[in-house]
mmCIF file as gemmi writes it, N, C-alpha and C atoms, coordinates in Angstrom:
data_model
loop_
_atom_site.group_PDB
_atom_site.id
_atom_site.type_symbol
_atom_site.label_atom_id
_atom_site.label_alt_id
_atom_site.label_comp_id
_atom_site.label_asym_id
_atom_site.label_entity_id
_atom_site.label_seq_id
_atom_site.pdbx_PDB_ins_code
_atom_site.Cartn_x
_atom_site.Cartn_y
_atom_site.Cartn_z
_atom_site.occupancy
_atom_site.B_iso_or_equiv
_atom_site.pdbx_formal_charge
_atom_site.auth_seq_id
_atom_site.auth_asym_id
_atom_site.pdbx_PDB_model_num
ATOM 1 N N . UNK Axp A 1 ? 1.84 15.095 15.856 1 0 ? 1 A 1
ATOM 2 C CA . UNK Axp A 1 ? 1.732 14.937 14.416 1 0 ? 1 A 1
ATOM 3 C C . UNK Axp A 1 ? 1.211 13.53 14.103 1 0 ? 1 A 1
ATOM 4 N N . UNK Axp A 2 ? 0.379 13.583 13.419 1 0 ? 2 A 1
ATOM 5 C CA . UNK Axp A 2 ? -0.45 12.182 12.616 1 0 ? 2 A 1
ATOM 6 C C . UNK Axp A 2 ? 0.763 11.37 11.615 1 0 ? 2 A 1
ATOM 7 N N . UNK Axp A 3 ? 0.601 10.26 11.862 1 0 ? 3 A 1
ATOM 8 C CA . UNK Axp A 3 ? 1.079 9.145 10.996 1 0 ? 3 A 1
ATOM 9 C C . UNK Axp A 3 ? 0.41 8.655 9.827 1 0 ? 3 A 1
ATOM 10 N N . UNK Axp A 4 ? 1.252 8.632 8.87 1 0 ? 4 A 1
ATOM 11 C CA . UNK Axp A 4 ? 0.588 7.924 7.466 1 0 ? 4 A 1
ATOM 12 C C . UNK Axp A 4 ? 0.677 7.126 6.52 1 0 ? 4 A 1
ATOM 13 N N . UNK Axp A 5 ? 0.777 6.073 5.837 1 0 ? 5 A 1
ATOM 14 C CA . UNK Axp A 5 ? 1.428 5.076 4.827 1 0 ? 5 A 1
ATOM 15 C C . UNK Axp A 5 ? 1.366 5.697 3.929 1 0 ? 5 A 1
ATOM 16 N N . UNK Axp A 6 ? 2.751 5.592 3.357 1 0 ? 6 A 1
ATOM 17 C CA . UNK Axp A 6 ? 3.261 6.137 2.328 1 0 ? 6 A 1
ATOM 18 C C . UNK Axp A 6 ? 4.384 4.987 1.56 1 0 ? 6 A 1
ATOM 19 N N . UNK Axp A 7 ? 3.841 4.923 0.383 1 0 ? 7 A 1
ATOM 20 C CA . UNK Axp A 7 ? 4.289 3.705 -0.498 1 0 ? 7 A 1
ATOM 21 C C . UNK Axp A 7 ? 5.731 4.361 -1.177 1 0 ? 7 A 1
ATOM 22 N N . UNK Axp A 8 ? 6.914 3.889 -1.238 1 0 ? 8 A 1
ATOM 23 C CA . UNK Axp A 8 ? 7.992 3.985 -1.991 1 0 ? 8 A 1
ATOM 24 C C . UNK Axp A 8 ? 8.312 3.679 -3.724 1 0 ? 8 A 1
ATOM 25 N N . UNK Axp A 9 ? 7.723 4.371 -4.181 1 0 ? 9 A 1
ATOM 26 C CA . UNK Axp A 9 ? 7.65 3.83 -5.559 1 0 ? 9 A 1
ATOM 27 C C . UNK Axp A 9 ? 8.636 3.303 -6.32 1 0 ? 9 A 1
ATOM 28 N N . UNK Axp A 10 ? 10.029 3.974 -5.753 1 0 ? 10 A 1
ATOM 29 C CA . UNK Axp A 10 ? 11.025 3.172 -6.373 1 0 ? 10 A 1
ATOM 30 C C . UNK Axp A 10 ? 11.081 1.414 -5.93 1 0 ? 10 A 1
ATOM 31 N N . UNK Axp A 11 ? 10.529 1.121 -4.646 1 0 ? 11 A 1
ATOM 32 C CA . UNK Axp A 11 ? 10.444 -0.669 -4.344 1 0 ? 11 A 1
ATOM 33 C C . UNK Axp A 11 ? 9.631 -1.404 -5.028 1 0 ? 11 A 1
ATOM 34 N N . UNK Axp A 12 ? 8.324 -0.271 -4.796 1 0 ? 12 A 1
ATOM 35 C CA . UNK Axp A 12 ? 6.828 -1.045 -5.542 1 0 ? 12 A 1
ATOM 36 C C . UNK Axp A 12 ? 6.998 -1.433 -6.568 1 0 ? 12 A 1
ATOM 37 N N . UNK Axp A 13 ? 6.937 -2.898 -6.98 1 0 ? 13 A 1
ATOM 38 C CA . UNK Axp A 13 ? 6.665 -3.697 -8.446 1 0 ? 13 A 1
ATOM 39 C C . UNK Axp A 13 ? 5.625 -4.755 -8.106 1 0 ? 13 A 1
ATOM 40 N N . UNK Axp A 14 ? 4.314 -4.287 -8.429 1 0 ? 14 A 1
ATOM 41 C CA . UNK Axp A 14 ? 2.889 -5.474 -8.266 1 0 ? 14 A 1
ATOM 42 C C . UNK Axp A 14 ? 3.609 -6.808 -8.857 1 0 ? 14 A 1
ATOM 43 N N . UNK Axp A 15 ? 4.547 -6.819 -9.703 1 0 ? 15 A 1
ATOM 44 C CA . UNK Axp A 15 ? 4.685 -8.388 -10.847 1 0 ? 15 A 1
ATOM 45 C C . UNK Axp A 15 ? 5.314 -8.922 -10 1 0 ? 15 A 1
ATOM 46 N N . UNK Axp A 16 ? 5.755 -8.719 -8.686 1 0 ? 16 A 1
ATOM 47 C CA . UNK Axp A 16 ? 6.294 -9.656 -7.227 1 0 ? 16 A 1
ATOM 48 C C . UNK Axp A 16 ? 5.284 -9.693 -6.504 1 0 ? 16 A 1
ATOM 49 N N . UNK Axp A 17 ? 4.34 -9.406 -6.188 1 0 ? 17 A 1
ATOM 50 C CA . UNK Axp A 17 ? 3.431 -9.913 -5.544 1 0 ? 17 A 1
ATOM 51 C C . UNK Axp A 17 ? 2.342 -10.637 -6.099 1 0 ? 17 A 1
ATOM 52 N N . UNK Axp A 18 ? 1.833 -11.624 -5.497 1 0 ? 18 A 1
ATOM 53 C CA . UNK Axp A 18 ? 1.254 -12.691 -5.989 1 0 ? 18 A 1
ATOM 54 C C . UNK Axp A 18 ? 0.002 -12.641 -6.667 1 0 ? 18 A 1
ATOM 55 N N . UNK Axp A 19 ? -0.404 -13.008 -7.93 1 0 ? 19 A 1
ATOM 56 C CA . UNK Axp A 19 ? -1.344 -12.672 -9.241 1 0 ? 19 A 1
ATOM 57 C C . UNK Axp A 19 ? -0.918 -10.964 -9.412 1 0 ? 19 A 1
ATOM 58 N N . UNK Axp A 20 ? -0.333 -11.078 -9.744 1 0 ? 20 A 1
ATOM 59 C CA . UNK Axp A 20 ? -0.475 -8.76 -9.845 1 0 ? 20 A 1
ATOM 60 C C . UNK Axp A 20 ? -1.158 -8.164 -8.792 1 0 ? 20 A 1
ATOM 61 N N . UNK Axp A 21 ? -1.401 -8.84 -7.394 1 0 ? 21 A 1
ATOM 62 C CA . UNK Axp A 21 ? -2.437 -7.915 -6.634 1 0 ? 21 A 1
ATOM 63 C C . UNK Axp A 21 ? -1.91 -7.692 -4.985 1 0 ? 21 A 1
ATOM 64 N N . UNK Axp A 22 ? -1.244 -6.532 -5.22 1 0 ? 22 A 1
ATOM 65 C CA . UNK Axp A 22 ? -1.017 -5.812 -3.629 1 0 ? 22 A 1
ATOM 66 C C . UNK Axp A 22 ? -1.375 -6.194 -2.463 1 0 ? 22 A 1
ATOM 67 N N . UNK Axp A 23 ? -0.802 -7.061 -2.133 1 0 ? 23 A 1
ATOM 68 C CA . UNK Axp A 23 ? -1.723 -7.619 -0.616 1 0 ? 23 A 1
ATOM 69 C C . UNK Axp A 23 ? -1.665 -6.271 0.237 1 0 ? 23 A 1
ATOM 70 N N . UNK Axp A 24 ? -1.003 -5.029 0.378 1 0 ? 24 A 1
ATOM 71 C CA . UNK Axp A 24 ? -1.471 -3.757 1.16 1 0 ? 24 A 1
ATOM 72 C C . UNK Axp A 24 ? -3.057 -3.241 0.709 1 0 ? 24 A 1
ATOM 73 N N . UNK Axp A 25 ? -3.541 -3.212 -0.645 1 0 ? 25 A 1
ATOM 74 C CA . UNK Axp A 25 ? -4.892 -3.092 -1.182 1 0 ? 25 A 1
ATOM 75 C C . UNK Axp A 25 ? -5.617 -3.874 -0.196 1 0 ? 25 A 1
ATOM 76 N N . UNK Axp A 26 ? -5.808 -4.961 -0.376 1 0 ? 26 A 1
ATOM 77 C CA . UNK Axp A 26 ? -6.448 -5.744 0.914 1 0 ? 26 A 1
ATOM 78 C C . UNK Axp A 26 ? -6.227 -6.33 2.22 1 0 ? 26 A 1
ATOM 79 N N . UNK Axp A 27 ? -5.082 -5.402 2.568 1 0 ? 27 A 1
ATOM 80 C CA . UNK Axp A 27 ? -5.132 -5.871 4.283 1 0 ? 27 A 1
ATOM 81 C C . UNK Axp A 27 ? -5.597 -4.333 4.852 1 0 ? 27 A 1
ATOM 82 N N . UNK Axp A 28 ? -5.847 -3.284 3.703 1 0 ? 28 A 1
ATOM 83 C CA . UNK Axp A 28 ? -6.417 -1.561 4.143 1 0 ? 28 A 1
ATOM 84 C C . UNK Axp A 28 ? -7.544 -1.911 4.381 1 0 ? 28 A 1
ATOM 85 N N . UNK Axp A 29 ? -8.595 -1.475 5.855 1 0 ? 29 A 1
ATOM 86 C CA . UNK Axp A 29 ? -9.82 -1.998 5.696 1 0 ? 29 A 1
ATOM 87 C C . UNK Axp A 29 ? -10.411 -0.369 5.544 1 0 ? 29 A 1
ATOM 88 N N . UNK Axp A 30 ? -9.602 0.577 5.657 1 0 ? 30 A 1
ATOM 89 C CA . UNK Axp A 30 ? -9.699 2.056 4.843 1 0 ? 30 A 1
ATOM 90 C C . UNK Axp A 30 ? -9.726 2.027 3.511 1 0 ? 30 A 1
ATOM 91 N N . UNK Axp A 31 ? -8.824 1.402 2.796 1 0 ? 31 A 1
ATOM 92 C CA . UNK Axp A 31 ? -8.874 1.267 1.449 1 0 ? 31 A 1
ATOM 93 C C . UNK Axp A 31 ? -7.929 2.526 1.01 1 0 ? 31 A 1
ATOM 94 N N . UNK Axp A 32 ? -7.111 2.823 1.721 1 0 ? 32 A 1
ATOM 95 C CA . UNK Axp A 32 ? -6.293 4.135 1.567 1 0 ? 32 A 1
ATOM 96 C C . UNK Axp A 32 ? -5.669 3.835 0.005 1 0 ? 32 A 1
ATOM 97 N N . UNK Axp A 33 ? -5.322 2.329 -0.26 1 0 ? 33 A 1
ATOM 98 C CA . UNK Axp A 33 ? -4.291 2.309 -1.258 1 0 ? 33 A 1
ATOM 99 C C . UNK Axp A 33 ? -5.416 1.924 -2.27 1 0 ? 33 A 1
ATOM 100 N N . UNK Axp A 34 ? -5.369 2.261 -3.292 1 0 ? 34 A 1
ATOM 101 C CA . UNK Axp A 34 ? -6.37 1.108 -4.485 1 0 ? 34 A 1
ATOM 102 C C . UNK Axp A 34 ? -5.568 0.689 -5.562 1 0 ? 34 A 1
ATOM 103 N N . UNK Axp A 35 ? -5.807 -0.421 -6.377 1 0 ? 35 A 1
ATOM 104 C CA . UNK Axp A 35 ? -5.545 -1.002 -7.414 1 0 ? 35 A 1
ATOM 105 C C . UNK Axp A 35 ? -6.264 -1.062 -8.581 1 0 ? 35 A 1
ATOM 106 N N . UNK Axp A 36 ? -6.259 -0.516 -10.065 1 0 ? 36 A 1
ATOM 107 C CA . UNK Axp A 36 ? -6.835 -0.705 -10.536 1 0 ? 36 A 1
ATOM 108 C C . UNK Axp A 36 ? -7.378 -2.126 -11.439 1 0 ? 36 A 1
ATOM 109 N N . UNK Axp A 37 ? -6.213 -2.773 -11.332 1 0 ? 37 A 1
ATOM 110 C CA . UNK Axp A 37 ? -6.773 -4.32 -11.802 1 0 ? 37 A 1
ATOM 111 C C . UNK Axp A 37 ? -5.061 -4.706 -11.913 1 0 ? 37 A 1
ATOM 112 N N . UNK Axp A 38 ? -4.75 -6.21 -11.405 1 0 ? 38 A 1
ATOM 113 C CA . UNK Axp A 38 ? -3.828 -7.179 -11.752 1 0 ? 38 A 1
ATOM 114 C C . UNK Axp A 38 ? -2.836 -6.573 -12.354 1 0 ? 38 A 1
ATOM 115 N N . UNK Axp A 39 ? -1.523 -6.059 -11.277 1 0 ? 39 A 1
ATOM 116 C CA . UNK Axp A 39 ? -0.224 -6.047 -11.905 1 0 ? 39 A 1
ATOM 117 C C . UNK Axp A 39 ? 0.053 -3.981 -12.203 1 0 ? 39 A 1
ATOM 118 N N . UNK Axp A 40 ? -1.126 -3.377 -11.677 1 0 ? 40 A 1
ATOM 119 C CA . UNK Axp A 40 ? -1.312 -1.871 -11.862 1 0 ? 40 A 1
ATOM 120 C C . UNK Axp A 40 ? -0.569 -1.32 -10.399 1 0 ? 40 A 1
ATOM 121 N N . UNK Axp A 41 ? 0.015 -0.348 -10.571 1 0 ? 41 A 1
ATOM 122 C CA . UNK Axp A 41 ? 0.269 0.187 -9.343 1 0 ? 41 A 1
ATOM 123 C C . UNK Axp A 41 ? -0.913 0.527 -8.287 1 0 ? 41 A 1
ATOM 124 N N . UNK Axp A 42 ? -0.433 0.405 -6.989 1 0 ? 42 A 1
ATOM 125 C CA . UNK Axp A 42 ? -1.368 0.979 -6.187 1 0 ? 42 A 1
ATOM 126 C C . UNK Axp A 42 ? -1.162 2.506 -6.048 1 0 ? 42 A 1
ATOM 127 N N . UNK Axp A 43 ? -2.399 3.296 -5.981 1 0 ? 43 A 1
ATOM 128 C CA . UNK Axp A 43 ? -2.477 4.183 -6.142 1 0 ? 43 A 1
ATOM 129 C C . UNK Axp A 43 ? -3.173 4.683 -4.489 1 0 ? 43 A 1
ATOM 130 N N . UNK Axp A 44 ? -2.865 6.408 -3.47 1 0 ? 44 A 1
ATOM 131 C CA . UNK Axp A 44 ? -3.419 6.592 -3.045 1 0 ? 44 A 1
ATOM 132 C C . UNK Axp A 44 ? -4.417 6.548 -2.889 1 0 ? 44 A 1
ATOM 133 N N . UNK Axp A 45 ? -5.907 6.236 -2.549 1 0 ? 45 A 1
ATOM 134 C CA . UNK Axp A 45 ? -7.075 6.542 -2.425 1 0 ? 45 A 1
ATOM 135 C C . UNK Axp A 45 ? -7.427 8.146 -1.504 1 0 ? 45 A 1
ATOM 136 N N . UNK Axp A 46 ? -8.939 8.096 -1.396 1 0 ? 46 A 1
ATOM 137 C CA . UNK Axp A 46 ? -9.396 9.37 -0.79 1 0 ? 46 A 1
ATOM 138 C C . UNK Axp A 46 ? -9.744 9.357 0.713 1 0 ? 46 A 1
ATOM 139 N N . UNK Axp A 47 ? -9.513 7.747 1.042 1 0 ? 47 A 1
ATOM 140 C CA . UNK Axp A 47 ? -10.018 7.688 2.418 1 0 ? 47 A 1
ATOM 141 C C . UNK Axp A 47 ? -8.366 8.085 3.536 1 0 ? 47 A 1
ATOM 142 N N . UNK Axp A 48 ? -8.627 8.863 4.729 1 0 ? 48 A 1
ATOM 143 C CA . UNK Axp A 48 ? -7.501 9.018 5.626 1 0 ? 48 A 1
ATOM 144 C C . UNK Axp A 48 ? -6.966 7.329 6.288 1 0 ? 48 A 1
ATOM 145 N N . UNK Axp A 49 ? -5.685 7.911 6.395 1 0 ? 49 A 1
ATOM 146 C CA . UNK Axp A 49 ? -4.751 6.816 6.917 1 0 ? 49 A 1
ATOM 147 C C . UNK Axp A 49 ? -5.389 6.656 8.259 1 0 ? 49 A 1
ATOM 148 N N . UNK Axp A 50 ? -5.131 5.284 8.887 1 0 ? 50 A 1
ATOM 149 C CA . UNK Axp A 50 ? -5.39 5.493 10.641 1 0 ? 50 A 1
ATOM 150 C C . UNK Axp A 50 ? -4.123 5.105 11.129 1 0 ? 50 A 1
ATOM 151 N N . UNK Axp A 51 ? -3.187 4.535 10.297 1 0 ? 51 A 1
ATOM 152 C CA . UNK Axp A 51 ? -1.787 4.249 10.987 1 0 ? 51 A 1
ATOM 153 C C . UNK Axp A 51 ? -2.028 3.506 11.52 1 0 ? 51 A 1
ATOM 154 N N . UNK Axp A 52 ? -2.614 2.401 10.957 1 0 ? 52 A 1
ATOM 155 C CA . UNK Axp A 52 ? -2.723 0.998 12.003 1 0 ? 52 A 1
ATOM 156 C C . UNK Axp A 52 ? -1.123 0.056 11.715 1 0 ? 52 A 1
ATOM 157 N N . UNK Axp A 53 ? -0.802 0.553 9.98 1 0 ? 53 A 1
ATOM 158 C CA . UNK Axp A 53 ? 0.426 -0.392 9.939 1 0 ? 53 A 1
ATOM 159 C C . UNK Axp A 53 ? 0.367 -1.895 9.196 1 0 ? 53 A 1
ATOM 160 N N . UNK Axp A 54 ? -0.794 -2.454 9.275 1 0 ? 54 A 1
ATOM 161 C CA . UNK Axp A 54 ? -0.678 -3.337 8.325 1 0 ? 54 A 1
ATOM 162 C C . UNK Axp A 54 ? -0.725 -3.584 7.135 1 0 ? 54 A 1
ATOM 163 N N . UNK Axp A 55 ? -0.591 -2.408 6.104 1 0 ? 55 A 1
ATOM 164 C CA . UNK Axp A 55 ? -0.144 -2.49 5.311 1 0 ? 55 A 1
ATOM 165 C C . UNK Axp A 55 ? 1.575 -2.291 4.936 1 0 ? 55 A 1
ATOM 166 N N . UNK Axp A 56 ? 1.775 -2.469 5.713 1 0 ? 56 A 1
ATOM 167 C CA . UNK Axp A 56 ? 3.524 -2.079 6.114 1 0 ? 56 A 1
ATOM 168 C C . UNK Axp A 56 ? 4.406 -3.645 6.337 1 0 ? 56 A 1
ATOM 169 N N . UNK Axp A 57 ? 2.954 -3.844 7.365 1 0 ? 57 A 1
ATOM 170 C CA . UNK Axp A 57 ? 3.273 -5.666 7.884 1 0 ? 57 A 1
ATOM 171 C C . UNK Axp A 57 ? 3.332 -6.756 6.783 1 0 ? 57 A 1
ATOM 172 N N . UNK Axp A 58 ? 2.384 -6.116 5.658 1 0 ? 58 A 1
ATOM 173 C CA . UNK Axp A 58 ? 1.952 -7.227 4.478 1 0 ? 58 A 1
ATOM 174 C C . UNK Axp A 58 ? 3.039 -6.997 2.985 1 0 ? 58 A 1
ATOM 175 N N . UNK Axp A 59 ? 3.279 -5.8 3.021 1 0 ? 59 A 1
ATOM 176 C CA . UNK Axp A 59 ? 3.839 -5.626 1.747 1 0 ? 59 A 1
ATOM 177 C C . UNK Axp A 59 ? 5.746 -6.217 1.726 1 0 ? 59 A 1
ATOM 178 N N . UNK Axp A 60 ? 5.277 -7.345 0.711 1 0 ? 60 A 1
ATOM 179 C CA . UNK Axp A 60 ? 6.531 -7.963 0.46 1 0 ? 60 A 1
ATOM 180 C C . UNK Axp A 60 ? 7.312 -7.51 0.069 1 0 ? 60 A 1
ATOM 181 N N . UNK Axp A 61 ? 7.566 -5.951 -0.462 1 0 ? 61 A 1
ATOM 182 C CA . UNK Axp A 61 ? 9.167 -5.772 -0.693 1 0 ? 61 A 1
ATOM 183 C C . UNK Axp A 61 ? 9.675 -4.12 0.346 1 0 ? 61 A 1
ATOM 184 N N . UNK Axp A 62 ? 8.625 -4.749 1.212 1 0 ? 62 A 1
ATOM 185 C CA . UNK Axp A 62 ? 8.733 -3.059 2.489 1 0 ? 62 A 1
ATOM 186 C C . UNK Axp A 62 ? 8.889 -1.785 1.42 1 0 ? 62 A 1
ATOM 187 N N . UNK Axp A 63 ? 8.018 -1.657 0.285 1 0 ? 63 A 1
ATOM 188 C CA . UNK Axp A 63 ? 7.85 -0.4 -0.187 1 0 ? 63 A 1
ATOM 189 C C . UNK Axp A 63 ? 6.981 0.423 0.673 1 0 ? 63 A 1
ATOM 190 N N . UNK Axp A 64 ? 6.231 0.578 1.811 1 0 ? 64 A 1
ATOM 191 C CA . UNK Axp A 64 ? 5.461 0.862 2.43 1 0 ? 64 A 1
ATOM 192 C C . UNK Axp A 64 ? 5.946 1.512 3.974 1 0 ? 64 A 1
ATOM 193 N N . UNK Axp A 65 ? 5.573 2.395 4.291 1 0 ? 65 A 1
ATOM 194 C CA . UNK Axp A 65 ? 6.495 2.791 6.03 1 0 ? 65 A 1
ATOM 195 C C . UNK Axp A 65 ? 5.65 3.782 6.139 1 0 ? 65 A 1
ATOM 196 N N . UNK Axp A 66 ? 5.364 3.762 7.355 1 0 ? 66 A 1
ATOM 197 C CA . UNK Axp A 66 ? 4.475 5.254 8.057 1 0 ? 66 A 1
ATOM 198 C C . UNK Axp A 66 ? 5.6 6.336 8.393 1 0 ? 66 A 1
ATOM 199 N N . UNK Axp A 67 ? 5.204 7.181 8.248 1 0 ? 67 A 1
ATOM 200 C CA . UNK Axp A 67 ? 5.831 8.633 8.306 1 0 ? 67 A 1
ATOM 201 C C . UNK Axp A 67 ? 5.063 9.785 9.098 1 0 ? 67 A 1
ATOM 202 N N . UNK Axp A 68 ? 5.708 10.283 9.724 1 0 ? 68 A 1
ATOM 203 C CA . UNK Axp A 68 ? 4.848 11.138 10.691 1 0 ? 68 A 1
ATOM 204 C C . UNK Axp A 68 ? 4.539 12.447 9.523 1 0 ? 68 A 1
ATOM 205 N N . UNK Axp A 69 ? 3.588 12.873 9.267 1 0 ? 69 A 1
ATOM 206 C CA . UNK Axp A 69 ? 3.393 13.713 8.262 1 0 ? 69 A 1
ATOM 207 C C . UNK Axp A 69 ? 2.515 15.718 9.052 1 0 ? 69 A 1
């Protein structure tokens, strides 16, 4: 079974991470997660997970964990 990042929405609050902007948005070089501008939730994108994990490594309040899906 494939692994996937999957964001916890009850942790996720962008207004703790630094300017409103998801450091998981830019440590995805998939771009799995997107943001629509400063302080917006990140939202799934359309591209597949690769389960590399660093968006797991970066996100400051561990709303983020791979899950075997």
């Amino acid at each position: 079974m494939a692994k996937m990042a999957v964001v916890d929405y009850r942790l996720c609050d962008p207004a703790c991470c630094p300017d409103g902007i998801c450091p998981a948005t830019r440590a995805c070089d998939q771009k799995v997660l997107k943001q629509e501008g400063p302080f917006e939730t990140p939202m799934p994108g359309s591209s597949p997970c690769r389960a590399c994990g660093e968006c797991v490594r970066v996100c400051p309040l561990g709303a983020i964990k791979l899950v075997t899906g």
